[in-house]
Amino acid sequence: MDRVHDRLADERDAAVARLDAAASVTVLCHVHPDADTIGSGLALGTIFERRGTPVQVSFAEPGALPESMEDLPGRHLLVDPADVADTVDLLVTVDCGSAARLGSLAGRLAGAAHTLVVDHHPSNTRFGDSHLVDADAVSTTAVLSEVFDRWGVEMDRDLAHCLYAGLVTDTGSFRWGGASAHVLADRLLATGIDGAAIARRLLDTHPFGWLPMLSAVLGTAQLVPGAAGGGGLVYAFVRRENTLGLRPEEVESVIDIVRTTAEAEVAAVVKEARDGSWSVSLRSKNSVDVADVATRLGGGGHRFAAGYTATGASDQVIARLLETLG
Ligand SMILES: [Mn+2]
């Protein structure tokens, strides 16, 4: 066994001991949640509910769960951020690379007797007092599946549904992630969950208004062939007026179209936020580590998928990005 494996096994054992000893639990997901953080939070919450341990699951913003995640088991465990207890025995964060990802709920860390950070972001800042961070894991739900095995939790349909939601979305529908993602999928599907229906609801269902939004947004796309050391950058803007009445799911889908551009190693989608700032999503194919780029611009993420927040005029945002890409 190599050293990383040893460290991870130790972290996993410590995490299981911490979870097993918890008298009361808060599970926090990241702001603007995706299916990995919500699937992780609800799976963990479901286990505590079954054990009879008081548990709350929450995320700071926006005010409502994305509609595509509404049929995930355990969603009744979700509470409004204002209702999250100020003090708790154990606070667990799932899929959060830094405390900032907790938004307004970051303050709850101080009120917990113990904090446990479960994540798979290489850029994780290790902001808790114990950590289980597996940077090679395809999703936080994959990290949790190993925790559950070690903990002796039996996999059933409800847990498998939650874990599969994070697995199928964070692997881009199994486009990446390798054999381990398929092995886990096999185990989860064996419980009888409908993988096709889960994927369709999470990834392949949009209202008609998505199509004119795409038309407007993709019309802003620009290609900078010389960017990123000659690999090329493609970028597009999502203005607030483009997305009126649409869900986060529609906005988040744009990067998956833009990143298919053959002439660009790096893709960026620059989304206008309500306060006039910009939320920038980055993707790369092979040679560029966008986690590094995003971290230098104040954000974080994975090697091939990362993001950050920017302020200023739109052309300045692009100029800074080009400068950082080199
Ligand atoms: Mn994730």
CSV table of C-alpha atoms and ligand atoms in Angstrom, one decimal:
chain,number,residue,atom,x,y,z
A,1,MET,CA,0.0,0.0,0.0
A,2,ASP,CA,1.3,3.4,-0.9
A,3,ARG,CA,1.4,6.4,1.4
A,4,VAL,CA,-1.7,8.1,0.0
A,5,HIS,CA,-3.7,4.9,0.4
A,6,ASP,CA,-2.6,4.6,4.0
A,7,ARG,CA,-3.5,8.2,4.7
A,8,LEU,CA,-6.9,7.8,3.1
A,9,ALA,CA,-7.6,4.6,5.0
A,10,ASP,CA,-6.7,6.3,8.3
A,11,GLU,CA,-8.9,9.3,7.4
A,12,ARG,CA,-11.8,7.0,6.5
A,13,ASP,CA,-11.5,5.0,9.8
A,14,ALA,CA,-11.4,8.3,11.8
A,15,ALA,CA,-14.4,9.6,9.8
A,16,VAL,CA,-16.4,6.4,10.5
A,17,ALA,CA,-15.5,6.6,14.2
A,18,ARG,CA,-16.6,10.3,14.3
A,19,LEU,CA,-19.9,9.5,12.5
A,20,ASP,CA,-20.6,6.5,14.7
A,21,ALA,CA,-20.2,8.5,17.9
A,22,ALA,CA,-22.3,11.5,16.9
A,23,ALA,CA,-25.1,12.5,19.3
A,24,SER,CA,-26.6,15.1,16.9
A,25,VAL,CA,-25.6,16.0,13.4
A,26,THR,CA,-25.8,18.9,10.9
A,27,VAL,CA,-24.9,18.0,7.3
A,28,LEU,CA,-24.1,21.1,5.1
A,29,CYS,CA,-24.0,21.1,1.3
A,30,HIS,CA,-22.4,23.8,-0.8
A,31,VAL,CA,-24.1,26.9,-2.1
A,32,HIS,CA,-25.9,26.6,-5.4
A,33,PRO,CA,-25.9,22.8,-4.8
A,34,ASP,CA,-25.4,20.2,-7.4
A,35,ALA,CA,-26.5,16.6,-7.3
A,36,ASP,CA,-23.3,15.4,-5.7
A,37,THR,CA,-23.5,17.6,-2.6
A,38,ILE,CA,-27.3,17.1,-2.2
A,39,GLY,CA,-27.0,13.3,-2.9
A,40,SER,CA,-24.2,13.1,-0.3
A,41,GLY,CA,-26.1,15.2,2.2
A,42,LEU,CA,-29.4,13.3,1.9
A,43,ALA,CA,-27.7,9.8,2.0
A,44,LEU,CA,-25.8,10.7,5.2
A,45,GLY,CA,-28.9,12.4,6.6
A,46,THR,CA,-31.0,9.3,5.9
A,47,ILE,CA,-28.6,7.0,7.8
A,48,PHE,CA,-28.7,9.2,10.9
A,49,GLU,CA,-32.5,9.4,10.7
A,50,ARG,CA,-32.6,5.6,10.7
A,51,ARG,CA,-30.3,5.4,13.6
A,52,GLY,CA,-32.5,7.8,15.6
A,53,THR,CA,-29.8,10.5,15.7
A,54,PRO,CA,-31.2,14.1,15.4
A,55,VAL,CA,-30.1,15.4,12.0
A,56,GLN,CA,-30.5,18.4,9.8
A,57,VAL,CA,-29.4,18.9,6.2
A,58,SER,CA,-29.1,22.3,4.6
A,59,PHE,CA,-27.4,24.6,2.2
A,60,ALA,CA,-27.2,28.4,2.4
A,61,GLU,CA,-28.5,29.5,-1.1
A,62,PRO,CA,-30.5,29.7,-3.1
A,63,GLY,CA,-33.7,29.4,-1.1
A,64,ALA,CA,-35.0,26.3,-2.9
A,65,LEU,CA,-33.7,22.9,-3.8
A,66,PRO,CA,-33.1,22.6,-7.6
A,67,GLU,CA,-36.3,21.1,-9.1
A,68,SER,CA,-34.4,18.3,-10.8
A,69,MET,CA,-33.4,17.0,-7.3
A,70,GLU,CA,-36.8,17.1,-5.8
A,71,ASP,CA,-37.4,13.4,-6.0
A,72,LEU,CA,-34.2,12.4,-4.2
A,73,PRO,CA,-35.0,10.3,-1.1
A,74,GLY,CA,-34.5,12.1,2.2
A,75,ARG,CA,-35.3,15.5,1.0
A,76,HIS,CA,-37.7,16.0,4.0
A,77,LEU,CA,-34.5,16.3,6.0
A,78,LEU,CA,-33.6,19.6,4.4
A,79,VAL,CA,-34.2,22.6,6.6
A,80,ASP,CA,-34.0,26.4,5.8
A,81,PRO,CA,-30.6,27.8,6.6
A,82,ALA,CA,-32.1,30.0,9.3
A,83,ASP,CA,-33.4,26.9,11.1
A,84,VAL,CA,-30.0,25.1,11.2
A,85,ALA,CA,-29.1,24.7,14.9
A,86,ASP,CA,-26.4,27.0,16.2
A,87,THR,CA,-24.8,24.2,18.2
A,88,VAL,CA,-24.5,20.6,17.4
A,89,ASP,CA,-22.3,17.6,18.3
A,90,LEU,CA,-21.0,16.9,14.7
A,91,LEU,CA,-21.1,19.1,11.7
A,92,VAL,CA,-20.3,17.3,8.4
A,93,THR,CA,-19.7,19.2,5.2
A,94,VAL,CA,-20.1,17.3,1.9
A,95,ASP,CA,-18.5,18.3,-1.5
A,96,CYS,CA,-17.2,21.6,-0.1
A,97,GLY,CA,-13.7,22.6,-1.1
A,98,SER,CA,-13.5,25.5,1.4
A,99,ALA,CA,-15.5,27.1,4.2
A,100,ALA,CA,-16.6,29.8,1.7
A,101,ARG,CA,-18.6,27.2,-0.1
A,102,LEU,CA,-20.9,27.0,2.9
A,103,GLY,CA,-22.0,30.6,2.3
A,104,SER,CA,-23.9,32.2,5.2
A,105,LEU,CA,-23.8,28.8,7.0
A,106,ALA,CA,-20.0,28.9,7.4
A,107,GLY,CA,-20.6,30.4,10.9
A,108,ARG,CA,-22.1,27.2,12.1
A,109,LEU,CA,-18.7,25.5,12.0
A,110,ALA,CA,-17.8,27.4,15.2
A,111,GLY,CA,-20.8,26.1,17.1
A,112,ALA,CA,-20.1,22.4,16.5
A,113,ALA,CA,-18.2,20.3,19.0
A,114,HIS,CA,-16.7,18.4,16.1
A,115,THR,CA,-16.4,19.1,12.3
A,116,LEU,CA,-15.8,16.6,9.6
A,117,VAL,CA,-15.0,17.5,6.0
A,118,VAL,CA,-15.9,14.9,3.4
A,119,ASP,CA,-14.8,15.9,-0.1
A,120,HIS,CA,-13.0,15.0,-3.4
A,121,HIS,CA,-11.7,18.4,-4.5
A,122,PRO,CA,-7.9,18.5,-4.7
A,123,SER,CA,-8.1,22.2,-3.8
A,124,ASN,CA,-9.8,21.4,-0.4
A,125,THR,CA,-8.5,23.8,2.2
A,126,ARG,CA,-9.0,21.3,5.1
A,127,PHE,CA,-11.1,23.7,7.1
A,128,GLY,CA,-12.5,21.2,9.6
A,129,ASP,CA,-11.0,19.4,12.5
A,130,SER,CA,-11.1,16.0,10.8
A,131,HIS,CA,-11.1,15.4,7.1
A,132,LEU,CA,-11.8,12.7,4.5
A,133,VAL,CA,-10.6,14.2,1.3
A,134,ASP,CA,-10.0,11.7,-1.6
A,135,ALA,CA,-8.9,13.8,-4.6
A,136,ASP,CA,-8.9,10.7,-6.8
A,137,ALA,CA,-12.6,9.9,-6.1
A,138,VAL,CA,-15.0,10.7,-8.9
A,139,SER,CA,-17.6,12.2,-6.6
A,140,THR,CA,-18.2,12.8,-3.0
A,141,THR,CA,-20.9,10.2,-3.1
A,142,ALA,CA,-18.2,7.7,-4.2
A,143,VAL,CA,-16.2,8.7,-1.1
A,144,LEU,CA,-19.3,8.1,1.0
A,145,SER,CA,-19.9,4.7,-0.5
A,146,GLU,CA,-16.6,3.6,1.0
A,147,VAL,CA,-17.5,5.2,4.3
A,148,PHE,CA,-20.8,3.3,4.3
A,149,ASP,CA,-19.0,0.0,3.6
A,150,ARG,CA,-16.5,0.6,6.4
A,151,TRP,CA,-19.4,1.7,8.7
A,152,GLY,CA,-21.4,-1.5,8.0
A,153,VAL,CA,-24.3,0.4,6.3
A,154,GLU,CA,-26.4,-1.8,4.1
A,155,MET,CA,-26.9,-0.3,0.6
A,156,ASP,CA,-30.6,0.0,-0.3
A,157,ARG,CA,-32.6,1.8,-3.0
A,158,ASP,CA,-32.9,5.1,-1.2
A,159,LEU,CA,-29.2,5.4,-0.4
A,160,ALA,CA,-28.3,4.1,-3.9
A,161,HIS,CA,-30.5,6.7,-5.5
A,162,CYS,CA,-28.8,9.5,-3.6
A,163,LEU,CA,-25.3,8.2,-4.3
A,164,TYR,CA,-26.0,7.5,-8.0
A,165,ALA,CA,-27.2,11.1,-8.5
A,166,GLY,CA,-23.8,12.4,-7.5
A,167,LEU,CA,-22.0,9.7,-9.4
A,168,VAL,CA,-23.8,10.2,-12.8
A,169,THR,CA,-23.5,14.0,-12.7
A,170,ASP,CA,-19.9,14.3,-11.5
A,171,THR,CA,-18.7,11.8,-14.1
A,172,GLY,CA,-20.5,13.6,-16.9
A,173,SER,CA,-22.7,10.5,-17.4
A,174,PHE,CA,-19.7,8.2,-17.1
A,175,ARG,CA,-17.7,10.0,-19.8
A,176,TRP,CA,-14.8,10.2,-17.3
A,177,GLY,CA,-14.0,8.5,-14.0
A,178,GLY,CA,-12.7,5.2,-15.2
A,179,ALA,CA,-13.4,1.7,-14.0
A,180,SER,CA,-14.2,2.6,-10.3
A,181,ALA,CA,-17.2,4.7,-11.4
A,182,HIS,CA,-18.6,1.8,-13.3
A,183,VAL,CA,-18.0,-0.7,-10.5
A,184,LEU,CA,-19.8,1.6,-8.1
A,185,ALA,CA,-22.6,2.2,-10.6
A,186,ASP,CA,-23.0,-1.6,-10.9
A,187,ARG,CA,-23.4,-2.0,-7.2
A,188,LEU,CA,-25.9,0.9,-7.0
A,189,LEU,CA,-28.0,-0.2,-9.9
A,190,ALA,CA,-28.2,-3.7,-8.5
A,191,THR,CA,-30.4,-2.3,-5.7
A,192,GLY,CA,-33.1,-1.8,-8.4
A,193,ILE,CA,-32.9,1.9,-8.9
A,194,ASP,CA,-33.8,3.3,-12.4
A,195,GLY,CA,-30.5,4.8,-13.5
A,196,ALA,CA,-31.9,6.0,-16.8
A,197,ALA,CA,-34.7,7.9,-15.1
A,198,ILE,CA,-32.4,9.4,-12.5
A,199,ALA,CA,-30.0,10.7,-15.2
A,200,ARG,CA,-32.9,12.0,-17.4
A,201,ARG,CA,-34.4,14.0,-14.5
A,202,LEU,CA,-31.0,15.4,-13.4
A,203,LEU,CA,-29.4,16.0,-16.8
A,204,ASP,CA,-31.6,15.7,-19.8
A,205,THR,CA,-34.8,17.5,-18.9
A,206,HIS,CA,-35.2,21.2,-19.7
A,207,PRO,CA,-38.2,23.5,-20.3
A,208,PHE,CA,-38.8,24.8,-23.8
A,209,GLY,CA,-37.4,28.2,-22.8
A,210,TRP,CA,-34.0,26.6,-22.6
A,211,LEU,CA,-33.7,26.6,-26.4
A,212,PRO,CA,-34.1,30.3,-27.0
A,213,MET,CA,-31.8,30.9,-24.0
A,214,LEU,CA,-29.1,28.7,-25.6
A,215,SER,CA,-29.6,30.6,-28.9
A,216,ALA,CA,-28.9,33.9,-27.2
A,217,VAL,CA,-26.0,32.7,-25.1
A,218,LEU,CA,-24.2,30.7,-27.7
A,219,GLY,CA,-24.5,33.7,-30.0
A,220,THR,CA,-22.0,35.5,-27.7
A,221,ALA,CA,-19.4,32.7,-28.0
A,222,GLN,CA,-15.9,33.8,-28.9
A,223,LEU,CA,-12.8,31.8,-29.8
A,224,VAL,CA,-9.3,32.9,-28.9
A,225,PRO,CA,-7.0,30.4,-30.6
A,226,GLY,CA,-3.8,31.7,-29.2
A,227,ALA,CA,-4.9,31.5,-25.5
A,228,ALA,CA,-3.7,29.0,-22.9
A,229,GLY,CA,-0.3,28.5,-24.5
A,230,GLY,CA,-1.8,28.1,-28.0
A,231,GLY,CA,-4.4,25.5,-26.9
A,232,GLY,CA,-7.2,28.0,-27.4
A,233,LEU,CA,-10.0,29.5,-25.2
A,234,VAL,CA,-13.7,29.5,-26.1
A,235,TYR,CA,-16.0,31.6,-23.9
A,236,ALA,CA,-19.6,32.7,-23.8
A,237,PHE,CA,-21.6,35.1,-21.6
A,238,VAL,CA,-24.9,34.4,-19.8
A,239,ARG,CA,-26.6,37.7,-19.1
A,240,ARG,CA,-29.4,37.9,-16.5
A,241,GLU,CA,-31.9,38.8,-19.1
A,242,ASN,CA,-31.1,35.5,-20.9
A,243,THR,CA,-32.2,33.4,-18.0
A,244,LEU,CA,-35.3,35.0,-16.6
A,245,GLY,CA,-37.7,32.4,-15.5
A,246,LEU,CA,-35.3,29.6,-16.0
A,247,ARG,CA,-33.8,27.3,-13.4
A,248,PRO,CA,-30.1,26.9,-12.4
A,249,GLU,CA,-30.2,23.6,-14.3
A,250,GLU,CA,-30.6,25.4,-17.6
A,251,VAL,CA,-27.8,27.8,-16.8
A,252,GLU,CA,-25.4,25.1,-15.6
A,253,SER,CA,-26.0,23.1,-18.9
A,254,VAL,CA,-24.4,25.8,-21.0
A,255,ILE,CA,-20.8,24.9,-20.2
A,256,ASP,CA,-21.3,21.3,-21.3
A,257,ILE,CA,-22.1,22.6,-24.8
A,258,VAL,CA,-19.4,25.3,-25.0
A,259,ARG,CA,-16.7,22.9,-23.8
A,260,THR,CA,-17.2,20.6,-26.9
A,261,THR,CA,-15.5,23.2,-29.1
A,262,ALA,CA,-12.7,21.3,-31.0
A,263,GLU,CA,-10.5,24.4,-31.4
A,264,ALA,CA,-10.2,25.2,-27.6
A,265,GLU,CA,-8.4,23.4,-24.8
A,266,VAL,CA,-10.2,25.6,-22.3
A,267,ALA,CA,-13.9,26.6,-22.2
A,268,ALA,CA,-15.3,29.4,-20.0
A,269,VAL,CA,-18.9,30.4,-19.3
A,270,VAL,CA,-19.2,33.8,-17.6
A,271,LYS,CA,-22.6,34.2,-15.8
A,272,GLU,CA,-23.9,37.5,-14.6
A,273,ALA,CA,-25.0,37.3,-10.9
A,274,ARG,CA,-27.8,39.3,-9.3
A,275,ASP,CA,-25.3,41.7,-7.7
A,276,GLY,CA,-23.5,42.4,-10.9
A,277,SER,CA,-20.6,40.1,-10.2
A,278,TRP,CA,-19.7,37.2,-12.5
A,279,SER,CA,-19.6,33.5,-11.8
A,280,VAL,CA,-17.1,31.9,-14.1
A,281,SER,CA,-17.1,28.2,-14.9
A,282,LEU,CA,-14.0,26.7,-16.5
A,283,ARG,CA,-13.4,23.3,-18.2
A,284,SER,CA,-10.3,21.9,-19.8
A,285,LYS,CA,-9.6,18.8,-21.9
A,286,ASN,CA,-6.0,17.6,-21.3
A,287,SER,CA,-3.1,20.0,-20.7
A,288,VAL,CA,-4.5,22.8,-18.6
A,289,ASP,CA,-5.1,22.5,-14.9
A,290,VAL,CA,-8.2,24.8,-14.5
A,291,ALA,CA,-8.2,24.2,-10.7
A,292,ASP,CA,-4.9,26.0,-10.6
A,293,VAL,CA,-6.2,28.8,-12.8
A,294,ALA,CA,-9.4,29.2,-10.7
A,295,THR,CA,-7.4,29.1,-7.5
A,296,ARG,CA,-5.2,31.9,-8.7
A,297,LEU,CA,-8.4,33.9,-9.4
A,298,GLY,CA,-9.8,33.3,-6.0
A,299,GLY,CA,-11.9,30.1,-6.7
A,300,GLY,CA,-11.1,26.4,-6.9
A,301,GLY,CA,-12.2,23.0,-8.2
A,302,HIS,CA,-10.9,20.0,-10.1
A,303,ARG,CA,-8.2,19.7,-12.7
A,304,PHE,CA,-10.7,19.6,-15.6
A,305,ALA,CA,-13.6,21.5,-14.0
A,306,ALA,CA,-13.3,24.6,-11.8
A,307,GLY,CA,-14.8,28.0,-11.2
A,308,TYR,CA,-14.4,31.4,-9.5
A,309,THR,CA,-16.2,34.7,-8.9
A,310,ALA,CA,-15.1,37.9,-10.7
A,311,THR,CA,-16.0,41.5,-10.6
A,312,GLY,CA,-15.6,44.4,-13.0
A,313,ALA,CA,-16.5,45.0,-16.6
A,314,SER,CA,-17.0,41.9,-18.8
A,315,ASP,CA,-14.0,42.6,-21.0
A,316,GLN,CA,-11.8,43.0,-17.9
A,317,VAL,CA,-13.0,39.6,-16.7
A,318,ILE,CA,-11.9,38.0,-20.0
A,319,ALA,CA,-8.6,40.0,-20.0
A,320,ARG,CA,-7.7,38.7,-16.5
A,321,LEU,CA,-8.6,35.2,-17.5
A,322,LEU,CA,-6.5,35.3,-20.6
A,323,GLU,CA,-3.6,36.7,-18.6
A,324,THR,CA,-3.9,33.9,-16.0
A,325,LEU,CA,-4.1,31.2,-18.7
A,326,GLY,CA,-0.9,32.5,-20.2
B,1,MN,MN,-18.5,16.7,-6.4
